[in-house]
Amino acid sequence: MSNPILSVKSLVKTYQMGEMTVHALRGVDLEVYPSEFVAISGPSGSGKSTLMNILGCLDVPTSGQYLLDGEAAQNLTRDDLSRLRNRKLGFVFQSFNLLSRTTALENVELPLLYRRDVSPSEIRDRAMACLAAVGLAERAGHYPNQLSGGQQQRVAIARSMVNDPVVILADEPTGNLDTRTSIEIMGLFQGLNTKGITVLLVTHEPDIAQFSGRQVIVRDGKIVRDIPTPNQLSAREELIKLPPPSVEELI
Amino acid sequence: MRPTALFMIALRSLSRNKLRSALTMLGIIIGVAAVIAMLAVGQGARAAVEKSIASLGSNVIIVSPGAPNQSGIRLEAGSNSHFSETDADAIRAQADQVLYVTPMVRTGGQLKFSGQNWRTNVYGVYPEYLLIRQWNVVSGSSFTVSDERGATKVCLVGKTVANNLFGEDADPVGRTLRIKNEPFRVAGLLESKGQNALGQDQDDIVIAPFSTILHKVLGGTYAQSFFASAVSGNAIPDASKQIEDILRRRMRIPDGAASDFTIRTQTDIAAAATSTSQTLTVLLASIAAISLLVGGIGIMNIMLVSVTERTREIGIRLAVGALGRDILLQFLVEALVISILGGLLGVLLGVGTSAFLASTQGWAVSVSPVSVFVAFGFSAATGIFFGWYPARKAAQLNPIDALRYE
């Protein structure tokens, strides 16, 4: 196998809550290789969100090592973390987190606006291509409140891809969506994954984790299980199995 | 982030809350307009004062006697005048920095002309007085040196006196009025000078030869004061020093003792009047500056609200790679747009208000380009100063907390 794209060793994170020290992560080792589709799951309070924040370079570990695409991501300043996120990571959130009163296209452009090396016309072209890749090219001029939840999440996915990240981090991306839309979104991730994009998914829903290729279970700040998904589901096949959408849903 | 992109973001976020942005801007608009209008009023007042100082004449020096001190009892200033005509002759002969000099006596008296009467001040002076005060005779002619020598009963009347005694716009030249029952022929009508710095009507006056008033109306011996003029503006201090030395010598005032007369020059009077209008300007401008300050606090307040409201947006921007500087600039530009736009509108309102005051109140209001520039510059500075803290607060938000913010 090639080198891991993301690698953490003995990752520890503690929080000081007044007198009490909270051990959120107690020594996590994890390696993710290019083109993997990894689902991290675990009960709430297991430390998976903390792990996600550190892997997403939104937070720094108390101790341990983190190599992202060959670059050390521990002990960085706020602005260095920002630059790292901007170049190497894409984010998809549970609550979509699109800017309101900003069109779909402009939302997708956002990460590139903080780059100094991309021209405005290139920004537009790349954002448009990403919107087309999630099937929303004709909705480019729509505002988030004119889009359905599934469409908003697709815009968010387009935004996460626009900077050609080495890995897309999706934090409960289907948490606010119904079953059908959830599967459609997972289909989108599977499609991106087959094109070679590495996806790291955090979810507490076992059904959703079944669409990934590898499952990591976190409990009490440690990885307790790390296995290839048995019987990985294909979103396309699952969609066919679903009963056809009712008339109300179509409208 | 590109400046144009920053600017577009700021405009968009301001247009999202139009009323709020407009009200915040109003604080700056009023502040800037007040600064400009108040400075214009102050400048106008100053210009008016300078004009009235100039109406005093050119390079004028006024010598007035001090209060006499007889056996420890001090009397009214000027009540013990012992200036004489020979003092004036001495000044004329010896002080080379003095151009003209005249003694002066003043009396208040009832003027009469066929059924009409009017009380005013009557001054007895040499004909040079008109030269010192740069006062022209618009109709008829001035009295002459021979009128002075012969104590002729002739006089010059001011516009106000002429209007009240002879009727509006009537030519008084050649008519005879009575001053304290002595008949005086009106030789000329004085040019109108308007009000002086203290608001007194300078046209309410009668001027007659010094000797005539002194001997035929008052029956005294001494002049009450001297009016003189220096050869040039720069010569005023020297001229007044020469007059002082000559008078001290003639009155035998020992060295070290205080003079019992006072010399005031046009520059002193101008300085006093200018400092009054300066104080007025500073007072008005500081009140206006306070309103600009209040406007600035309004910006800070609304920017803090805006930062709180948009915590999630800040979180998103930080997550996708915005640097602290990008967020800081975003909010700073927003505050700047409010203050600069407010400043521009404030300039328009200020200039408009000044023009309105000038046309309706008849005030001499003048808007100086400097005050416009300063007020506008201050409004921009206000934006940066009061926008800084909220913008910094936004830039320092933790992306994780900001993303979770509801």
XYZ file of C-alpha atoms in Angstrom:
657
model
C 0.000 0.000 0.000
C 1.023 3.595 -0.568
C 1.738 6.042 2.265
C -1.197 6.983 4.491
C -2.789 10.313 3.588
C -3.714 10.894 7.185
C -1.973 9.376 10.148
C -2.301 9.921 13.905
C -0.226 8.306 16.630
C -0.993 8.216 20.378
C -3.366 11.123 20.057
C -4.410 12.495 23.456
C -6.790 15.355 24.138
C -7.757 16.543 27.589
C -10.008 19.439 28.563
C -9.869 21.274 31.830
C -13.401 21.805 33.117
C -12.851 23.726 36.332
C -11.317 21.299 38.817
C -11.955 18.297 36.630
C -9.822 17.036 33.774
C -11.836 15.444 30.984
C -9.994 12.853 28.922
C -11.663 13.097 25.534
C -9.067 11.056 23.665
C -6.804 8.560 25.429
C -4.278 7.545 22.800
C -5.746 7.118 19.322
C -3.791 5.547 16.459
C -5.310 5.706 12.989
C -4.087 5.629 9.414
C -6.216 6.484 6.422
C -4.996 5.693 2.914
C -5.859 7.467 -0.322
C -9.237 6.575 -1.832
C -10.555 5.054 1.368
C -14.114 5.667 2.581
C -13.941 5.493 6.376
C -16.864 5.805 8.791
C -16.081 6.758 12.372
C -18.903 5.934 14.743
C -19.477 5.657 18.403
C -21.932 6.716 21.093
C -22.154 10.336 22.133
C -19.379 11.268 24.532
C -17.112 8.655 22.980
C -14.698 11.305 21.719
C -15.532 10.985 18.037
C -16.338 14.673 17.695
C -13.062 15.604 19.366
C -11.256 13.231 17.005
C -13.071 14.782 14.059
C -12.145 18.306 15.183
C -8.480 17.364 15.433
C -8.479 15.467 12.128
C -10.231 18.498 10.601
C -7.488 20.792 11.910
C -10.069 22.792 13.818
C -8.394 21.851 17.087
C -4.950 20.729 18.189
C -4.175 17.608 20.273
C -2.793 17.808 23.797
C -0.155 15.316 22.766
C 0.523 12.868 19.979
C 1.358 13.206 16.327
C -0.799 14.089 13.367
C 0.494 13.922 9.808
C -1.863 15.215 7.116
C -0.641 14.500 3.595
C 2.892 14.460 4.926
C 2.586 17.700 6.915
C 2.714 17.833 10.697
C -0.547 19.324 11.899
C 0.122 19.504 15.619
C 1.510 22.599 17.334
C 0.272 24.965 14.639
C -1.033 28.501 15.088
C -4.631 29.382 14.303
C -3.735 30.915 10.958
C -1.506 27.975 9.975
C -4.366 25.615 10.773
C -6.635 27.786 8.606
C -4.205 27.589 5.704
C -3.948 23.807 6.103
C -7.752 23.437 6.080
C -8.000 25.688 3.087
C -5.541 23.666 1.021
C -6.095 20.081 2.172
C -9.543 19.649 3.663
C -13.180 19.831 2.710
C -15.998 19.990 5.277
C -19.577 18.786 5.180
C -21.684 19.464 8.265
C -24.904 18.087 9.678
C -26.647 21.457 9.474
C -25.290 22.195 5.954
C -23.757 25.469 7.155
C -24.302 27.402 3.964
C -24.202 31.186 4.050
C -27.769 32.453 3.771
C -28.562 35.184 1.227
C -25.608 33.927 -0.764
C -26.245 31.914 -3.926
C -25.338 28.252 -4.260
C -22.520 29.142 -6.626
C -21.104 31.792 -4.273
C -21.269 29.332 -1.392
C -19.220 26.851 -3.405
C -16.729 29.580 -4.315
C -16.146 30.494 -0.670
C -13.022 28.375 0.118
C -11.277 29.638 -3.010
C -11.988 33.283 -2.092
C -9.448 32.865 0.700
C -6.780 31.743 -1.772
C -4.489 34.315 -3.256
C -3.309 32.151 -6.133
C -6.621 31.552 -7.917
C -8.069 34.110 -10.328
C -11.740 35.131 -10.056
C -12.606 33.512 -13.388
C -10.941 30.247 -12.385
C -12.814 30.353 -9.054
C -16.098 30.655 -10.948
C -15.242 27.850 -13.367
C -14.139 25.431 -10.659
C -17.194 26.185 -8.486
C -19.481 25.671 -11.474
C -17.801 22.335 -12.280
C -18.269 21.127 -8.686
C -21.947 22.166 -8.697
C -22.357 20.224 -11.946
C -20.680 17.208 -10.329
C -23.355 17.137 -7.596
C -26.083 17.655 -10.219
C -27.050 21.221 -9.273
C -25.607 23.222 -12.181
C -29.019 24.669 -13.023
C -29.528 25.811 -9.409
C -26.343 27.876 -9.257
C -28.220 31.153 -8.792
C -30.579 29.871 -6.078
C -30.330 30.861 -2.453
C -30.166 28.179 0.281
C -33.732 28.940 1.406
C -34.917 28.127 -2.133
C -33.325 24.676 -1.996
C -34.431 21.468 -0.273
C -32.339 19.962 2.530
C -30.831 17.379 0.209
C -29.967 20.041 -2.343
C -28.395 22.222 0.328
C -26.254 19.322 1.455
C -25.178 18.739 -2.136
C -24.142 22.376 -2.394
C -22.137 21.825 0.796
C -20.504 18.765 -0.758
C -19.664 20.779 -3.870
C -18.121 23.387 -1.579
C -16.063 20.701 0.170
C -14.628 19.553 -3.174
C -13.878 22.896 -4.781
C -10.360 23.236 -3.362
C -9.307 19.699 -4.438
C -8.858 18.499 -0.860
C -6.891 15.371 0.025
C -9.757 14.344 2.265
C -13.393 15.332 2.733
C -14.571 15.281 6.341
C -18.311 14.765 6.720
C -19.745 15.254 10.207
C -23.166 13.569 10.447
C -24.010 14.714 6.901
C -27.348 12.857 6.893
C -28.428 13.843 10.405
C -30.998 16.377 9.170
C -32.212 14.411 6.136
C -34.897 11.796 5.505
C -33.994 8.234 4.543
C -34.234 8.635 0.789
C -32.218 11.845 0.713
C -29.688 10.318 3.118
C -29.110 7.432 0.754
C -28.841 9.838 -2.179
C -26.164 11.793 -0.316
C -24.315 8.572 0.527
C -24.532 7.682 -3.160
C -22.878 11.004 -3.934
C -20.060 10.225 -1.498
C -19.669 6.744 -2.975
C -19.488 8.231 -6.448
C -16.811 10.734 -5.376
C -14.956 7.940 -3.602
C -14.810 5.774 -6.701
C -13.288 8.761 -8.494
C -10.442 8.598 -5.954
C -11.499 11.135 -3.323
C -10.827 10.095 0.278
C -13.898 10.473 2.504
C -13.966 10.431 6.290
C -17.479 10.191 7.669
C -18.613 10.614 11.272
C -21.991 9.113 12.068
C -23.836 7.483 14.887
C -26.233 5.692 12.529
C -25.118 2.088 11.801
C -27.198 2.059 8.566
C -25.271 5.008 7.196
C -21.903 3.546 8.233
C -22.790 0.492 6.100
C -22.194 2.577 2.958
C -18.533 3.109 3.860
C -15.702 0.741 3.095
C -14.157 0.702 6.562
C -15.658 1.155 9.989
C -13.876 2.632 12.973
C -15.680 2.499 16.310
C -14.635 4.884 19.065
C -15.534 4.367 22.688
C -14.270 6.162 25.777
C -11.602 8.003 23.858
C -10.115 4.944 22.205
C -10.592 3.035 18.973
C -12.200 -0.246 19.947
C -12.788 -1.665 16.485
C -11.352 -0.982 13.021
C -12.575 -3.360 10.317
C -13.461 -3.371 6.631
C -17.255 -3.049 6.325
C -18.819 -6.471 5.956
C -21.416 -6.424 3.178
C -20.872 -2.797 2.106
C -24.109 -1.363 0.743
C -24.394 0.326 -2.622
C -26.517 3.463 -2.472
C -27.739 2.908 -6.023
C -29.085 -0.553 -5.222
C -30.615 0.613 -1.938
C -32.457 3.416 -3.703
C -34.045 0.921 -6.112
C -35.231 -1.164 -3.161
C -36.981 1.800 -1.561
C -40.689 2.185 -2.256
C -41.267 4.832 -4.933
C -41.671 8.341 -3.479
C -45.227 9.365 -2.764
C -46.924 12.081 -4.805
C -46.545 14.566 -1.946
C -42.796 13.996 -1.804
C -42.456 14.584 -5.539
C -44.325 17.848 -5.297
C -9.254 37.981 0.182
C -9.480 40.495 -2.633
C -10.461 44.078 -1.665
C -13.360 44.082 -4.121
C -14.688 40.857 -2.592
C -14.397 42.349 0.910
C -16.258 45.423 -0.251
C -19.038 43.381 -1.849
C -19.471 41.320 1.323
C -19.733 44.504 3.375
C -22.315 46.066 1.041
C -24.345 42.875 0.998
C -24.396 42.519 4.741
C -25.358 46.182 5.169
C -28.165 45.921 2.643
C -29.446 42.889 4.555
C -30.414 45.205 7.436
C -31.241 48.394 5.605
C -33.040 50.183 8.417
C -30.403 49.246 10.955
C -27.566 50.362 8.691
C -29.375 53.602 7.909
C -29.944 54.407 11.587
C -26.328 53.652 12.449
C -25.259 55.831 9.573
C -27.569 58.583 10.791
C -25.440 58.943 13.921
C -22.393 59.644 11.769
C -24.361 61.813 9.342
C -25.605 64.046 12.142
C -22.181 64.163 13.753
C -20.364 65.157 10.586
C -23.068 67.605 9.522
C -22.985 69.202 12.985
C -19.209 69.569 12.890
C -19.314 71.205 9.468
C -22.272 73.483 10.198
C -20.960 74.532 13.610
C -17.498 75.272 12.258
C -19.135 77.235 9.442
C -21.139 79.297 11.940
C -18.000 79.879 13.996
C -16.001 80.855 10.916
C -18.804 83.133 9.835
C -18.906 84.823 13.232
C -15.160 85.281 13.022
C -15.365 86.764 9.549
C -18.049 89.179 10.790
C -15.894 90.204 13.742
C -12.883 90.715 11.501
C -14.970 92.862 9.192
C -16.170 95.037 12.047
C -12.621 95.338 13.400
C -11.533 96.488 9.978
C -14.333 99.100 10.050
C -12.547 100.705 12.962
C -10.044 102.115 10.488
C -6.507 101.268 9.579
C -3.743 100.746 12.145
C -5.693 102.663 14.770
C -4.252 103.511 18.170
C -6.570 104.803 20.908
C -5.191 106.587 23.960
C -7.595 106.951 26.838
C -6.939 108.289 30.314
C -6.932 105.960 33.305
C -9.037 106.475 36.407
C -7.721 109.332 38.535
C -6.529 108.501 42.013
C -7.021 111.529 44.258
C -6.116 110.981 47.891
C -6.905 107.300 47.535
C -10.358 107.817 46.079
C -10.482 106.400 42.597
C -12.965 107.919 40.223
C -14.461 106.846 36.937
C -12.050 106.153 34.103
C -11.568 109.229 31.970
C -13.195 111.591 34.465
C -9.946 113.380 35.156
C -8.587 113.709 31.681
C -5.815 116.203 31.266
C -4.798 115.435 27.709
C -4.332 118.674 25.843
C -4.074 119.730 22.254
C -0.382 120.414 22.785
C 0.081 116.708 23.650
C -1.376 115.864 20.263
C 0.931 118.412 18.608
C 3.899 116.859 20.417
C 2.955 113.370 19.244
C 2.565 114.584 15.705
C 5.928 116.337 15.808
C 7.987 113.707 17.630
C 6.576 110.270 16.896
C 7.803 109.310 13.438
C 5.843 106.054 13.395
C 2.566 107.911 13.840
C 0.797 109.024 10.668
C -2.168 110.987 12.014
C -3.265 112.005 15.451
C -6.284 113.844 16.767
C -7.582 114.735 20.202
C -11.193 113.820 20.863
C -13.997 115.056 23.078
C -17.351 113.400 23.298
C -20.646 114.734 24.523
C -24.073 113.267 24.527
C -26.757 115.655 23.512
C -30.219 116.177 22.184
C -30.209 117.143 18.490
C -33.066 119.143 17.128
C -34.260 119.895 13.628
C -37.637 121.462 12.962
C -39.840 119.512 15.331
C -37.722 116.323 15.258
C -35.217 115.482 17.943
C -32.711 112.666 18.475
C -30.209 111.879 21.177
C -26.802 110.764 20.067
C -23.071 111.082 20.686
C -21.328 114.131 19.352
C -17.573 113.889 18.822
C -15.209 116.770 18.496
C -12.139 115.831 16.463
C -9.630 117.132 13.943
C -10.439 116.496 10.282
C -7.697 113.800 10.334
C -10.105 111.634 12.310
C -11.827 110.616 9.079
C -8.467 109.585 7.615
C -7.601 107.498 10.684
C -10.905 105.705 10.536
C -10.909 105.578 6.743
C -14.301 107.108 6.778
C -15.639 108.756 3.628
C -18.160 111.515 3.248
C -20.762 110.376 0.748
C -22.561 113.667 0.319
C -21.275 117.190 0.862
C -17.753 117.490 2.235
C -15.766 117.188 5.442
C -15.019 120.178 7.623
C -11.542 121.604 7.208
C -8.522 122.704 9.167
C -9.747 126.273 8.980
C -13.119 125.215 10.434
C -11.075 123.682 13.242
C -9.001 126.830 13.757
C -12.048 129.106 13.658
C -14.213 126.802 15.755
C -16.855 126.939 13.073
C -20.225 125.438 13.864
C -20.273 122.767 11.174
C -20.804 119.028 11.554
C -20.924 115.702 9.756
C -23.809 113.354 10.466
C -24.048 109.573 10.333
C -26.679 107.764 8.329
C -28.792 106.872 11.362
C -28.853 110.439 12.613
C -29.719 111.749 9.163
C -32.579 109.275 8.806
C -34.037 110.138 12.195
C -33.740 113.884 11.994
C -34.297 114.650 8.328
C -36.277 111.614 7.186
C -35.289 108.498 5.220
C -32.938 109.209 2.328
C -33.253 112.975 2.638
C -30.028 114.841 1.886
C -29.057 116.659 5.098
C -26.255 118.711 3.550
C -26.702 122.452 4.043
C -29.389 122.130 6.696
C -28.929 123.464 10.164
C -29.500 121.360 13.273
C -29.129 122.303 16.887
C -26.765 120.575 19.276
C -27.567 121.614 22.853
C -29.284 124.611 21.283
C -26.189 125.702 19.314
C -26.917 125.827 15.573
C -24.622 123.648 13.415
C -24.593 123.548 9.647
C -24.456 120.035 8.240
C -21.439 119.925 5.924
C -21.585 116.271 4.922
C -23.157 112.888 5.315
C -20.902 110.056 6.515
C -20.636 106.742 4.715
C -22.507 103.956 6.503
C -20.241 101.659 8.560
C -22.859 99.408 10.180
C -22.356 97.789 13.547
C -19.065 97.480 15.337
C -17.730 94.361 17.065
C -19.877 95.068 20.120
C -23.030 95.494 18.081
C -23.171 99.283 18.460
C -24.455 101.320 15.556
C -21.473 103.251 14.233
C -23.720 105.432 12.090
C -25.470 106.940 15.091
C -22.965 109.772 15.365
C -22.274 113.433 14.798
C -18.743 114.658 14.183
C -17.720 118.286 14.549
C -14.442 120.229 14.833
C -12.639 119.605 18.116
C -12.343 123.279 19.051
C -16.016 123.964 18.354
C -17.263 121.160 20.650
C -14.632 121.841 23.308
C -15.114 125.570 23.534
C -18.620 126.297 22.289
C -20.567 123.276 23.483
C -18.666 121.800 26.431
C -16.681 124.793 27.609
C -13.766 122.620 28.755
C -10.007 122.645 28.319
C -8.895 119.048 27.946
C -9.283 116.357 25.351
C -10.785 113.100 26.587
C -8.754 110.824 24.400
C -6.510 110.611 21.374
C -7.046 108.763 18.166
C -3.930 108.065 16.143
C -2.845 105.840 13.317
C 0.505 104.162 12.736
C 2.301 104.467 9.416
C 1.767 100.754 8.756
C 0.391 97.613 10.388
C 3.878 96.524 11.428
C 4.598 99.929 12.947
C 1.685 99.717 15.436
C 3.807 98.469 18.386
C 6.524 101.059 17.772
C 4.018 103.844 17.270
C 2.186 103.008 20.480
C 5.518 102.862 22.347
C 6.486 106.318 21.024
C 3.120 107.764 22.065
C 3.491 106.279 25.515
C 7.009 107.678 25.956
C 5.994 111.156 24.798
C 2.942 111.275 27.044
C 4.877 109.958 30.088
C 7.541 112.582 29.538
C 5.028 115.391 29.156
C 3.057 114.310 32.204
C 6.277 113.853 34.166
C 5.500 110.338 35.229
C 8.616 108.999 36.997
C 10.273 105.846 35.672
C 8.783 102.757 37.252
C 5.446 104.388 38.058
C 2.410 103.177 36.181
C 1.003 105.335 33.396
C -2.377 106.828 34.212
C -3.547 106.358 30.642
C -4.171 103.321 28.495
C -3.100 102.716 24.929
C -5.134 100.258 22.932
C -4.290 99.349 19.383
C -6.405 97.853 16.663
C -4.371 94.637 16.922
C -5.221 94.343 20.645
C -8.891 94.864 19.955
C -8.800 92.429 17.057
C -7.016 89.840 19.196
C -9.584 90.154 21.971
C -12.502 89.911 19.571
C -10.938 87.076 17.609
C -10.261 85.103 20.756
C -13.918 85.474 21.696
C -15.059 84.114 18.353
C -12.348 81.446 18.585
C -13.797 80.320 21.912
C -17.228 80.239 20.345
C -15.935 78.121 17.455
C -14.163 75.692 19.775
C -17.283 75.378 21.913
C -19.544 74.705 18.939
C -17.066 72.303 17.363
C -16.606 70.320 20.554
C -20.352 69.898 20.962
C -20.447 68.679 17.364
C -17.471 66.386 17.973
C -19.325 64.810 20.883
C -22.210 63.964 18.581
C -19.713 62.378 16.181
C -18.366 60.361 19.094
C -21.872 59.209 19.969
C -22.301 58.198 16.328
C -19.126 56.164 16.601
C -20.396 54.373 19.683
C -23.517 53.590 17.655
C -21.328 51.917 15.024
C -19.535 49.885 17.675
C -22.809 48.802 19.212
C -24.301 47.671 15.922
C -21.098 45.937 14.846
C -21.083 43.963 18.092
C -24.647 42.892 17.389
C -23.691 42.000 13.846
C -20.743 39.875 14.989
C -22.928 37.974 17.444
C -25.631 37.439 14.835
C -23.152 36.155 12.335
C -21.127 33.917 14.634
C -22.052 30.893 12.562
C -21.076 32.596 9.324
C -17.719 33.451 10.899
C -17.351 29.798 11.921
C -18.034 28.639 8.354
C -15.569 31.120 6.918
C -12.897 30.095 9.403
C -13.553 26.380 8.729
C -13.025 26.765 4.987
C -9.777 28.587 5.528
C -10.337 32.284 6.327
C -7.459 33.749 8.326
C -8.040 35.901 11.390
C -6.981 38.856 9.255
C -9.650 38.088 6.630
C -12.415 38.139 9.241
C -10.996 41.264 10.894
C -10.919 43.080 7.561
C -14.403 41.916 6.637
C -15.954 43.562 9.692
C -13.649 46.556 9.630
C -14.583 47.279 6.020
C -18.229 47.046 7.002
C -17.747 49.626 9.769
C -15.758 51.784 7.368
C -18.459 51.656 4.705
C -21.011 52.854 7.271
C -18.798 55.671 8.506
C -17.527 56.802 5.105
C -20.962 56.722 3.521
C -22.313 58.488 6.611
C -19.460 60.978 6.348
C -20.237 61.768 2.721
C -23.935 62.255 3.409
C -23.011 64.257 6.505
C -20.864 66.588 4.415
C -23.798 67.191 2.074
C -26.166 67.780 4.991
C -23.647 70.045 6.731
C -23.072 72.178 3.654
C -26.839 72.289 3.074
C -27.504 73.320 6.674
C -24.885 76.047 6.448
C -26.433 77.380 3.266
C -29.863 77.232 4.914
C -28.623 79.179 7.970
C -26.949 81.720 5.719
C -30.089 82.318 3.670
C -32.756 82.225 6.402
C -30.939 83.664 9.413
C -28.750 86.012 7.429
C -25.727 84.741 9.358
C -22.362 85.161 7.770
C -21.801 81.412 7.461
C -18.802 80.155 5.541
C -17.983 76.471 5.009
C -14.240 76.029 4.787
C -12.860 73.126 2.715
C -10.573 72.298 5.641
C -13.506 71.702 7.990
C -15.164 69.452 5.397
C -11.948 67.498 5.021
C -11.389 67.236 8.752
C -14.970 66.192 9.512
C -14.894 63.560 6.794
C -11.501 62.298 7.920
C -12.731 62.063 11.489
C -15.779 60.062 10.442
C -13.542 57.534 8.671
C -11.262 57.413 11.702
C -14.339 56.886 13.883
C -15.249 53.862 11.759
C -11.819 52.314 12.179
C -11.604 53.148 15.869
C -15.034 51.857 16.845
C -15.091 49.045 14.304
C -11.807 47.616 15.499
C -12.962 46.019 18.720
C -15.979 44.139 17.274
C -13.925 43.067 14.232
C -11.158 41.779 16.462
C -13.688 39.952 18.567
C -14.989 38.262 15.418
C -11.495 37.373 14.226
C -10.665 35.698 17.526
C -13.687 33.425 17.609
C -12.964 29.721 17.971
C -14.181 28.002 14.773
C -15.539 24.954 16.643
C -17.647 27.047 19.025
C -18.676 29.411 16.243
C -19.913 26.520 14.086
C -22.003 25.160 16.945
C -23.444 28.604 17.827
C -27.227 28.708 17.530
